[in-house]
Short mmCIF file of C-alpha atoms in Angstrom, two decimals:
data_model
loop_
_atom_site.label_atom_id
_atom_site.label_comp_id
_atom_site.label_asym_id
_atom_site.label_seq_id
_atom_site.Cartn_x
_atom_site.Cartn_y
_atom_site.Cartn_z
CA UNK A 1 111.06 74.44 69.60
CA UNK A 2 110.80 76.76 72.45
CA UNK A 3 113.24 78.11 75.09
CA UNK A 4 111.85 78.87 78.47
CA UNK A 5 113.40 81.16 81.03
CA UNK A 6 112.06 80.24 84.61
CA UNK A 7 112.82 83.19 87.20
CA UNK A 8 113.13 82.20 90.39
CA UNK A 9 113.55 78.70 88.84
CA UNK A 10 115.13 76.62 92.05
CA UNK A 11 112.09 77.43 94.17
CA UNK A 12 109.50 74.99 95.91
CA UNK A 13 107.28 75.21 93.75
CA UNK A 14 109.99 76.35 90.69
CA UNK A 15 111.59 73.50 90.94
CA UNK A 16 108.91 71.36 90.73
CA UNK A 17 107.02 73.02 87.30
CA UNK A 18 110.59 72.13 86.11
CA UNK A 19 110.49 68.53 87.31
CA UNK A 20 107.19 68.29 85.23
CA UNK A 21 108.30 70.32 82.55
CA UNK A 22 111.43 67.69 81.75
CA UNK A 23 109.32 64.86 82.44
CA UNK A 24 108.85 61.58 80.18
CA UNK A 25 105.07 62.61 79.32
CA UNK A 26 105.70 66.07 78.51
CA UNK A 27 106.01 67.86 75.46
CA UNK A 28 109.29 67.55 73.29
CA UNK A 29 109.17 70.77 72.12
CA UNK A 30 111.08 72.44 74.42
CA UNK A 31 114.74 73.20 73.19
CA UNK A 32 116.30 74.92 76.51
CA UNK A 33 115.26 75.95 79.55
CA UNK A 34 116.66 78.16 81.96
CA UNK A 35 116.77 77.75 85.61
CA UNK A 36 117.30 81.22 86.95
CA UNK A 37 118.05 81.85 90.57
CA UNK A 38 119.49 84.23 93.31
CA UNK A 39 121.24 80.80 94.86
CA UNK A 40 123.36 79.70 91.48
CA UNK A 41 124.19 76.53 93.48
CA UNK A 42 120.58 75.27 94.31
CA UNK A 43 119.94 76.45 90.49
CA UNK A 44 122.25 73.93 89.22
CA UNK A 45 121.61 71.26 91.99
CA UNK A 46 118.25 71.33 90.57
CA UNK A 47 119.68 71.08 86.95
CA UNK A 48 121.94 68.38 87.90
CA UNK A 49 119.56 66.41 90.05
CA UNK A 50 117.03 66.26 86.77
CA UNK A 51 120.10 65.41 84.28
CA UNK A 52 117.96 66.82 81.22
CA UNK A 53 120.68 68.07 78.42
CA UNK A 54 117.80 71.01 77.44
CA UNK A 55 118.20 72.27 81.44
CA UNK A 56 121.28 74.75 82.15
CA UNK A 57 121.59 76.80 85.72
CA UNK A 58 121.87 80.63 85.44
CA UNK A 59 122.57 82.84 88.71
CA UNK A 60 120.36 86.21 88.26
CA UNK A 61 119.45 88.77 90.81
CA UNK A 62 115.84 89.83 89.43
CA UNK A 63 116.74 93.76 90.66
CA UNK A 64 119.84 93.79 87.48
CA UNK A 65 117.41 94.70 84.64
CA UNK A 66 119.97 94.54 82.57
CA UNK A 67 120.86 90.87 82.84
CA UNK A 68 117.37 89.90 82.74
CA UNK A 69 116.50 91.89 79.70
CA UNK A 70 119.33 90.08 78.10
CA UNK A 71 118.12 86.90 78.95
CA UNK A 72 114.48 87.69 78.11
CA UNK A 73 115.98 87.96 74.47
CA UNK A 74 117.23 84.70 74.34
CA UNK A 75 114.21 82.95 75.33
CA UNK A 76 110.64 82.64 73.94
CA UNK A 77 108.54 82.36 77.67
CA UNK A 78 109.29 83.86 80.75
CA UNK A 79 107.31 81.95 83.69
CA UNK A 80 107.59 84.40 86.87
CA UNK A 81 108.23 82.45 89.69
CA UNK A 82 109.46 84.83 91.71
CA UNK A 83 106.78 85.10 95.23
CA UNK A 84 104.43 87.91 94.74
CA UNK A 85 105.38 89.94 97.91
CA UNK A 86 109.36 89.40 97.08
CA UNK A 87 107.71 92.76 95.36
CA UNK A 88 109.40 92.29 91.53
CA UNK A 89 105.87 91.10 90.11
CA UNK A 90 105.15 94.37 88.08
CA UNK A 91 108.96 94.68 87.34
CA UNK A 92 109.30 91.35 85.54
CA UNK A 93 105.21 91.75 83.91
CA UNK A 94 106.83 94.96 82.20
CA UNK A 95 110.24 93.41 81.23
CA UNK A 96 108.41 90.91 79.17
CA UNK A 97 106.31 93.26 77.53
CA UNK A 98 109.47 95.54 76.64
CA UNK A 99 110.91 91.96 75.38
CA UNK A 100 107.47 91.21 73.76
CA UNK A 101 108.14 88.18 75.19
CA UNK A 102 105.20 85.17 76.58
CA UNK A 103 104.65 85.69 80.12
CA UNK A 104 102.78 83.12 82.86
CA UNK A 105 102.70 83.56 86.19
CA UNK A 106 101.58 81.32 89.52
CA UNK A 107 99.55 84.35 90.58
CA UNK A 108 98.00 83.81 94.15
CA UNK A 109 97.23 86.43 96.00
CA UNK A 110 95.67 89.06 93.23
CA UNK A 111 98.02 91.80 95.05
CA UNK A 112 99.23 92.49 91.30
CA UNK A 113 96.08 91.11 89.42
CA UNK A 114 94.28 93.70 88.64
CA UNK A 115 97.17 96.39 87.51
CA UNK A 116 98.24 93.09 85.60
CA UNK A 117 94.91 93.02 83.89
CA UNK A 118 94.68 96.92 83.01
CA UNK A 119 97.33 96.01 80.71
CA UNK A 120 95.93 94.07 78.56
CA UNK A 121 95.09 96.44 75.44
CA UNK A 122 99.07 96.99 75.66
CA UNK A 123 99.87 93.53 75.51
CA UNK A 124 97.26 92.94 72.90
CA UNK A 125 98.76 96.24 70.76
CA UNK A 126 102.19 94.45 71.00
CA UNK A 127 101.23 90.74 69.90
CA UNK A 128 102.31 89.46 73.39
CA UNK A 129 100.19 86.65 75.39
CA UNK A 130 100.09 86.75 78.90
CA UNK A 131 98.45 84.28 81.18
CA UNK A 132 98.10 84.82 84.84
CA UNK A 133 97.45 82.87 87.91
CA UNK A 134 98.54 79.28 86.57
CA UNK A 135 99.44 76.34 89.30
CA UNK A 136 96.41 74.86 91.62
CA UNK A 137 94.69 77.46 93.19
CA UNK A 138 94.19 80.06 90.94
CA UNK A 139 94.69 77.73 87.75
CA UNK A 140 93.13 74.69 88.32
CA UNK A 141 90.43 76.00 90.57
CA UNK A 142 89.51 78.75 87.59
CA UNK A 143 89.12 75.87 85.38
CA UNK A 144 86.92 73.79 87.81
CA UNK A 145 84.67 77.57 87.57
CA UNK A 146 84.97 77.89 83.57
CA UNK A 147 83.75 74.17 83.89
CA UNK A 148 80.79 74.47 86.41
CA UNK A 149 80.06 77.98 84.25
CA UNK A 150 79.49 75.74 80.71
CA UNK A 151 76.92 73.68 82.91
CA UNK A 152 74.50 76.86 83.40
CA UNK A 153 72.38 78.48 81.77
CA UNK A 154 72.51 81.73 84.10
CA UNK A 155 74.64 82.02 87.31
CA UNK A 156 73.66 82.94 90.17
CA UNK A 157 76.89 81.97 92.59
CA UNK A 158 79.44 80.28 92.37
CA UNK A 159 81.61 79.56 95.32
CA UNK A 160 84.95 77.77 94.84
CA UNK A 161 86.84 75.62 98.36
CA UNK A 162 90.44 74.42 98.59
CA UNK A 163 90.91 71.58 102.19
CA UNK A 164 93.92 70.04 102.28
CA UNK A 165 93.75 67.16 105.16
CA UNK A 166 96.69 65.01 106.44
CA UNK A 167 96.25 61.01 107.14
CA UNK A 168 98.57 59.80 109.74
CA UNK A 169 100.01 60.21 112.67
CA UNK A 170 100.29 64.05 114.04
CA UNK A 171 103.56 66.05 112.73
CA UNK A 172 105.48 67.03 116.13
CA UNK A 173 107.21 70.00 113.28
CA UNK A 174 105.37 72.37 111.32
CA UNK A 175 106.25 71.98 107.92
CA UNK A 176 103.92 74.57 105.23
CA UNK A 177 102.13 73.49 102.43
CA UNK A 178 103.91 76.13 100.33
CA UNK A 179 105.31 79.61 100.97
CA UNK A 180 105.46 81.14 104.34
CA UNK A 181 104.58 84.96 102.89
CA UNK A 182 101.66 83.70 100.89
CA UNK A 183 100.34 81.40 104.05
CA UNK A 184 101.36 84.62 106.40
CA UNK A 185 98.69 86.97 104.07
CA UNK A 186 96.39 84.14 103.39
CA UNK A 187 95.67 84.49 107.54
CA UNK A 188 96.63 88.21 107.99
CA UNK A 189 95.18 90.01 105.04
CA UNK A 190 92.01 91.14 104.36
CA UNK A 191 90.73 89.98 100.99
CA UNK A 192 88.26 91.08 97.96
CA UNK A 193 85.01 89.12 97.52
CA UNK A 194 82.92 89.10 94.21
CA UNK A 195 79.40 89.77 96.38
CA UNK A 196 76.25 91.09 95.38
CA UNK A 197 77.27 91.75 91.84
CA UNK A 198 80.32 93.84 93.02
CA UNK A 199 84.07 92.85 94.71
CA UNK A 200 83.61 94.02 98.32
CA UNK A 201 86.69 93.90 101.09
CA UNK A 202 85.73 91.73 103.98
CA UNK A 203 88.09 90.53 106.91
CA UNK A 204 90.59 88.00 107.43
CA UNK A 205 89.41 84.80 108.81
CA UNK A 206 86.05 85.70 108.15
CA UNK A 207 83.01 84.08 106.43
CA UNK A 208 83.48 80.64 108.16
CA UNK A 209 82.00 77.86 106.42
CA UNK A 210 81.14 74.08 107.00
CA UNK A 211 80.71 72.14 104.57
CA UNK A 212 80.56 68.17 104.89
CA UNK A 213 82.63 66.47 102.08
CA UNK A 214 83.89 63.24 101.10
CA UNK A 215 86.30 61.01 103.08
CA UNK A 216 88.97 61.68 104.23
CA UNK A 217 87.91 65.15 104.59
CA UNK A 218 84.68 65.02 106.50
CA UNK A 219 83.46 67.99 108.39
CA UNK A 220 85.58 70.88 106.74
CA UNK A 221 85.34 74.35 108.17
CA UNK A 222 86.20 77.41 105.53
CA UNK A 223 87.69 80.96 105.51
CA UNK A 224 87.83 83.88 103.17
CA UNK A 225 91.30 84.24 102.49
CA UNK A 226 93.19 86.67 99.55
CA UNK A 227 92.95 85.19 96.38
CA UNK A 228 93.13 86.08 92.39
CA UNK A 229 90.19 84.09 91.60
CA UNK A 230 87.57 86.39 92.48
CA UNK A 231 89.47 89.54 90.97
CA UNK A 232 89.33 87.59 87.33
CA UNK A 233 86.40 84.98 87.24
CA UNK A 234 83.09 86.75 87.66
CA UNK A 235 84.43 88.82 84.47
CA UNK A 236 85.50 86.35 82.14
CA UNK A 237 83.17 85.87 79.65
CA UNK A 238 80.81 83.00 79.18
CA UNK A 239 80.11 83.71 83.48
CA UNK A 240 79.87 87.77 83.67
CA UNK A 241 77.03 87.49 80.75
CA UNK A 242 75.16 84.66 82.67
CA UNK A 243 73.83 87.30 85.57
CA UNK A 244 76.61 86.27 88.39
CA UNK A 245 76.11 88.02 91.38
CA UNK A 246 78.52 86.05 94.09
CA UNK A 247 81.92 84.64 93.60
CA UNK A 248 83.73 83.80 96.70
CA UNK A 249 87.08 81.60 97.59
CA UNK A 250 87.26 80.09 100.87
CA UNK A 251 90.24 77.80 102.23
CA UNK A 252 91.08 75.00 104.57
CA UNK A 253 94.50 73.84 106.05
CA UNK A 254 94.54 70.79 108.58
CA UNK A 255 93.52 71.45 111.91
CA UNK A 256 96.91 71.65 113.95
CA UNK A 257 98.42 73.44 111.29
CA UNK A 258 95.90 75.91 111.10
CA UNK A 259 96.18 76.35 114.75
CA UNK A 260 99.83 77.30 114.24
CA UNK A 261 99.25 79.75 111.60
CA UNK A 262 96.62 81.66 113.30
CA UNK A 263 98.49 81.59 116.44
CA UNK A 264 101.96 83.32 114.33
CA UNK A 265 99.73 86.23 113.35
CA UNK A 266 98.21 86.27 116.62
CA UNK A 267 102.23 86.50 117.71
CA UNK A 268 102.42 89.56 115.12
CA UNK A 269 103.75 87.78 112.17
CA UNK A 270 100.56 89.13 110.23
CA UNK A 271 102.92 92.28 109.75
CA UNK A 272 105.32 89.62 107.72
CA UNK A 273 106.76 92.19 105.05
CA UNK A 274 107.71 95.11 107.40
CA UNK A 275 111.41 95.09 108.43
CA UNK A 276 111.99 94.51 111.89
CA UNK A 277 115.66 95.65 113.22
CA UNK A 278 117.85 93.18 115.33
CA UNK A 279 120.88 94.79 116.71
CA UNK A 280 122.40 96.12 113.39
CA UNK A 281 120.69 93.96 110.75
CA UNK A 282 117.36 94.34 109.14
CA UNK A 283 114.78 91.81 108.44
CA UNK A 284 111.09 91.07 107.47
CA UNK A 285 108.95 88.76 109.74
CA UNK A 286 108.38 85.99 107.25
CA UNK A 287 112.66 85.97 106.54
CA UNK A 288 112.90 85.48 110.04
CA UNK A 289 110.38 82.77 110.04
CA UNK A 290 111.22 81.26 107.24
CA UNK A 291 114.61 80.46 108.30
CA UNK A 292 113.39 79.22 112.12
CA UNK A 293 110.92 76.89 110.00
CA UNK A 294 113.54 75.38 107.56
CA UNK A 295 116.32 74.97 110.74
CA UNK A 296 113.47 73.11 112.49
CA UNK A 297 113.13 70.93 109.21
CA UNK A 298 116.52 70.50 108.55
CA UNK A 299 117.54 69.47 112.35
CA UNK A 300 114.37 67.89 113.60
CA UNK A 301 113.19 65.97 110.27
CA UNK A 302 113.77 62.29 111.20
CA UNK A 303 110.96 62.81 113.74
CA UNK A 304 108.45 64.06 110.61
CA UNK A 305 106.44 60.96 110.90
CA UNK A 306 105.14 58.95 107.49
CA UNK A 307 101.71 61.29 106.59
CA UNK A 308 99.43 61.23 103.32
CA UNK A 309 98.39 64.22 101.90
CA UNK A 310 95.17 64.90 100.22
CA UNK A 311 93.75 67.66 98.90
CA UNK A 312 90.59 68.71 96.87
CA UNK A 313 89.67 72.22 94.55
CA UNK A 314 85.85 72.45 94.57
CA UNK A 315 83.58 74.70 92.82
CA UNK A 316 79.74 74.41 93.49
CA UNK A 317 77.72 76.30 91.14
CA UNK A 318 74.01 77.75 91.63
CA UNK A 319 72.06 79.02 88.91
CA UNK A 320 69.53 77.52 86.08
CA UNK A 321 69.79 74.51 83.55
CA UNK A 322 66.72 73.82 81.03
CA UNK A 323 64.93 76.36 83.00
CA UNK A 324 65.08 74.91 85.97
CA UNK A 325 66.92 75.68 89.24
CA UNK A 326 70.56 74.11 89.60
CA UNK A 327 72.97 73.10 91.48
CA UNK A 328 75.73 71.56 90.29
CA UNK A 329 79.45 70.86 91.46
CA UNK A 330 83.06 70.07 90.10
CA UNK A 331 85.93 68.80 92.32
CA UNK A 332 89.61 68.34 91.47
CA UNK A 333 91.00 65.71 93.94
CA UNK A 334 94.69 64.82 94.48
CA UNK A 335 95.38 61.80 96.77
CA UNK A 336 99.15 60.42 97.08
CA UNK A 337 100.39 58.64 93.80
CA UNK A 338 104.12 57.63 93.21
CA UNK A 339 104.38 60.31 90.54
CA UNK A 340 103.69 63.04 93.53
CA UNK A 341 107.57 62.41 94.93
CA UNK A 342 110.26 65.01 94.33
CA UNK A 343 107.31 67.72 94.60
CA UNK A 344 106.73 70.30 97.00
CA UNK A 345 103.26 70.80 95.80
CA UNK A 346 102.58 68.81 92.87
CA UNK A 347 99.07 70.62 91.48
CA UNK A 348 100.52 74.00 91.47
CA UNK A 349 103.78 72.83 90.19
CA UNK A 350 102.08 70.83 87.51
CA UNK A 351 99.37 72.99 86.61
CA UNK A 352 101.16 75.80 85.89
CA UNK A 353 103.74 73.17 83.49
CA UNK A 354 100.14 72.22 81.60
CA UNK A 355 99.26 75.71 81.40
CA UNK A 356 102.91 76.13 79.59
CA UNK A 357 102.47 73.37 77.50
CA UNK A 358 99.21 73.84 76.43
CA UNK A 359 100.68 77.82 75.16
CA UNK A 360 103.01 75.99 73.09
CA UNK A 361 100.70 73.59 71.56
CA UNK A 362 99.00 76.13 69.20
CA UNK A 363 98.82 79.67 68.37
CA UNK A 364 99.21 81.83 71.10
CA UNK A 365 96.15 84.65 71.69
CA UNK A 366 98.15 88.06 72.19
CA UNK A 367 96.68 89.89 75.54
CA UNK A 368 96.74 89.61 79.28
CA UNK A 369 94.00 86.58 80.74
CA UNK A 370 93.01 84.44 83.45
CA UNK A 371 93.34 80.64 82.77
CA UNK A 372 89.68 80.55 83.00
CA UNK A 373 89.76 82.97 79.72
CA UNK A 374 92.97 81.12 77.69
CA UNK A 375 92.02 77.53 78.45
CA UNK A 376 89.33 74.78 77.01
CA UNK A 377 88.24 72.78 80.06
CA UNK A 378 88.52 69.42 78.28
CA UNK A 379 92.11 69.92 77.58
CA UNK A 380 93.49 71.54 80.89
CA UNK A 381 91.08 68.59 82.83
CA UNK A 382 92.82 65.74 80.48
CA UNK A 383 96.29 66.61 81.42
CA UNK A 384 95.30 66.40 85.28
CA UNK A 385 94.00 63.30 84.74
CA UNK A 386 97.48 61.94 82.95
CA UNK A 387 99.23 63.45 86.05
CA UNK A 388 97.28 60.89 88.21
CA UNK A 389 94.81 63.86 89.40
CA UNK A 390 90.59 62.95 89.75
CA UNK A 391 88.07 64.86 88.04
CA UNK A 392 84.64 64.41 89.52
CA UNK A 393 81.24 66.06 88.41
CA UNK A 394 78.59 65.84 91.33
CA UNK A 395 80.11 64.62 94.49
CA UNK A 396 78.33 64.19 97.67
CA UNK A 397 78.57 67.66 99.12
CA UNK A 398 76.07 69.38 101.65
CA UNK A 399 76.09 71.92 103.99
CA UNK A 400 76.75 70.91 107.76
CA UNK A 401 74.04 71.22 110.48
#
């Protein structure tokens, strides 16, 4: 029976890996787990809210090492879901290691990935497992990869597409798909591209793409943005061995909200992270923002109007099969189901929960890895579709004219 510590634990997305976590298809072998949080109150709103007996609310301020060492030693898994730029990443990676303690992660933006990944031979050394990037995208979408990857015989690209589109009538209040600081350096960052056999720094907003996909997407234009997926990927093996040369993530918000977004870094919110001063007080951009955006929702949400959300993790793959020239696809596709309410985002919140539960299922491999390296795709895929999620092979997919 295992006992779970979850940092940051009464977050969006937090919250709603613990909603899945407690759920009645889950796995009973979970003893405890901890819902750590700055905000002890919205810690044990959550914890009351759920009404498990194995949940229990815990204030913690991730900068008192000492407190969080202590409760690294009462628990088996740490899952970090603290956001990246919050900057405690590397802080928390190493506390678990010092605790030899299982460590998962919703990853994102591969700001930490790589000096996360140079660790590995320590982790390995020490018996520990760590598994980064876990949630939708990176998590899911590394799995659609590993999955398009078993397909070929050689690789020659693979590119890999998150849309998100909204059915209804238009939102007068802009409400974000997930955090503000990861949507702020999605849009103001530049990112790192696996291209021509090598990860290469291009800008942000850059490499727009149009791709025509199914309904109710439609014509769907692309952008690089910064991502983990190309950092880990192209050098996991069973793809690095098979010749790839191009690995590239590319996103899509709806149109009006994407609008909005480019129009706050336009404003200078791309700078979201550096302290601005206000009379006497300091703070970042994306605090500042953050708060104006949750006011807005809090005072103005009877006029959010009744909207469906859908969104779809693609990975086309190019390469050979049988000797012949491929081209091949696998889509992850999440349209509203019943089982969706109470989350902020239910396929990161739920993958990362599989990616948990799967670790707990059998022995764990000591190390640091992508999911695309930890995971069977059968397995991870199965637990999506329980969750109400579609996994397609081949859709109708083509580039626009």
């Amino acid at each position: 029976m295992a006992k779970i510590l979850v940092l940051g634990g009464a977050g969006a997305m937090a919250s709603g890996t613990v909603r899945d976590l407690v759920a009645p298809y889950s796995s009973r072998a979970i003893e405890l787990i901890t819902v750590a949080d700055f905000a002890a109150d919205r810690a044990n709103k959550l914890v009351a809210e759920l009404a498990d007996p194995r949940l229990r609310g815990v204030e913690l301020d991730v900068n008192d090492a000492g407190k969080l060492a202590d409760l690294l030693t009462e628990h088996d898994l740490c899952i970090n879901a603290v956001p990246t730029f919050a900057g405690h990443q590397m802080a928390i990676f190493e506390a678990c290691l010092r605790a030899r303690r299982t460590y998962v992660d919703y990853g994102g933006m591969g700001v930490f990935t790589v000096q996360q990944k140079k660790q590995h031979d320590a982790w390995k050394a020490a018996g520990v497992t760590a598994v980064l990037g876990l949630g939708a995208d990176p998590g899911v979408s590394n799995m659609i990869c590993k999955a398009v990857a078993e397909r070929l015989d050689t690789i020659d690209r693979i590119n890999l597409y998150w849309a998100a589109t909204l059915v209804g009538e238009e939102n007068p209040i802009l409400v974000p798909p997930y955090s503000v600081s990861t949507i702020l350096g999605e849009y103001a960052n530049p990112s790192m591209q696996f291209l021509d056999g090598s990860l290469k720094e291009v800008a942000p907003q850059s490499g727009k793409e149009t791709l025509l996909l199914p309904e109710p997407w439609g014509r769907t234009e692309f952008m690089y943005t910064q991502h983990s997926e190309p950092l880990t990927v192209p050098f996991a093996e069973g793809i690095r061995e098979k010749g790839i040369r191009e690995f590239t993530w590319k996103l899509h918000l709806p149109h009006r909200e994407h609008e909005a977004w480019t129009g706050l870094i336009k404003a200078g919110f791309g700078a979201f992270d550096q302290p601005i001063e206000i009379g006497n007080a300091k703070i970042t951009p994306a605090e500042f923002l953050e708060a104006v955006i949750a006011r807005n929702i809090a005072t103005n949400g009877h006029r959010i109007p009744a909207q469906q959300s859908h969104e779809i993790h693609l990975a086309i793959g190019h390469g050979t099969s049988g000797g012949k020239k491929t081209t091949l696809n696998f889509a992850v596709i999440g349209h509203p189901h019943p089982s969706f309410d109470g989350f902020v985002d239910a396929g990161t919140s739920m993958g990362l929960s599989i990616g948990v539960q799967l670790l707990l299922s059998k022995e764990r491999k000591a190390g640091v890895w992508g999911p695309e390296e930890y995971y069977d795709v059968p397995s991870f895929l199965a637990e999506l579709q329980r969750r109400h999620f579609e996994v397609h092979e081949n859709i109708d997919v083509e580039p626009a004219p």
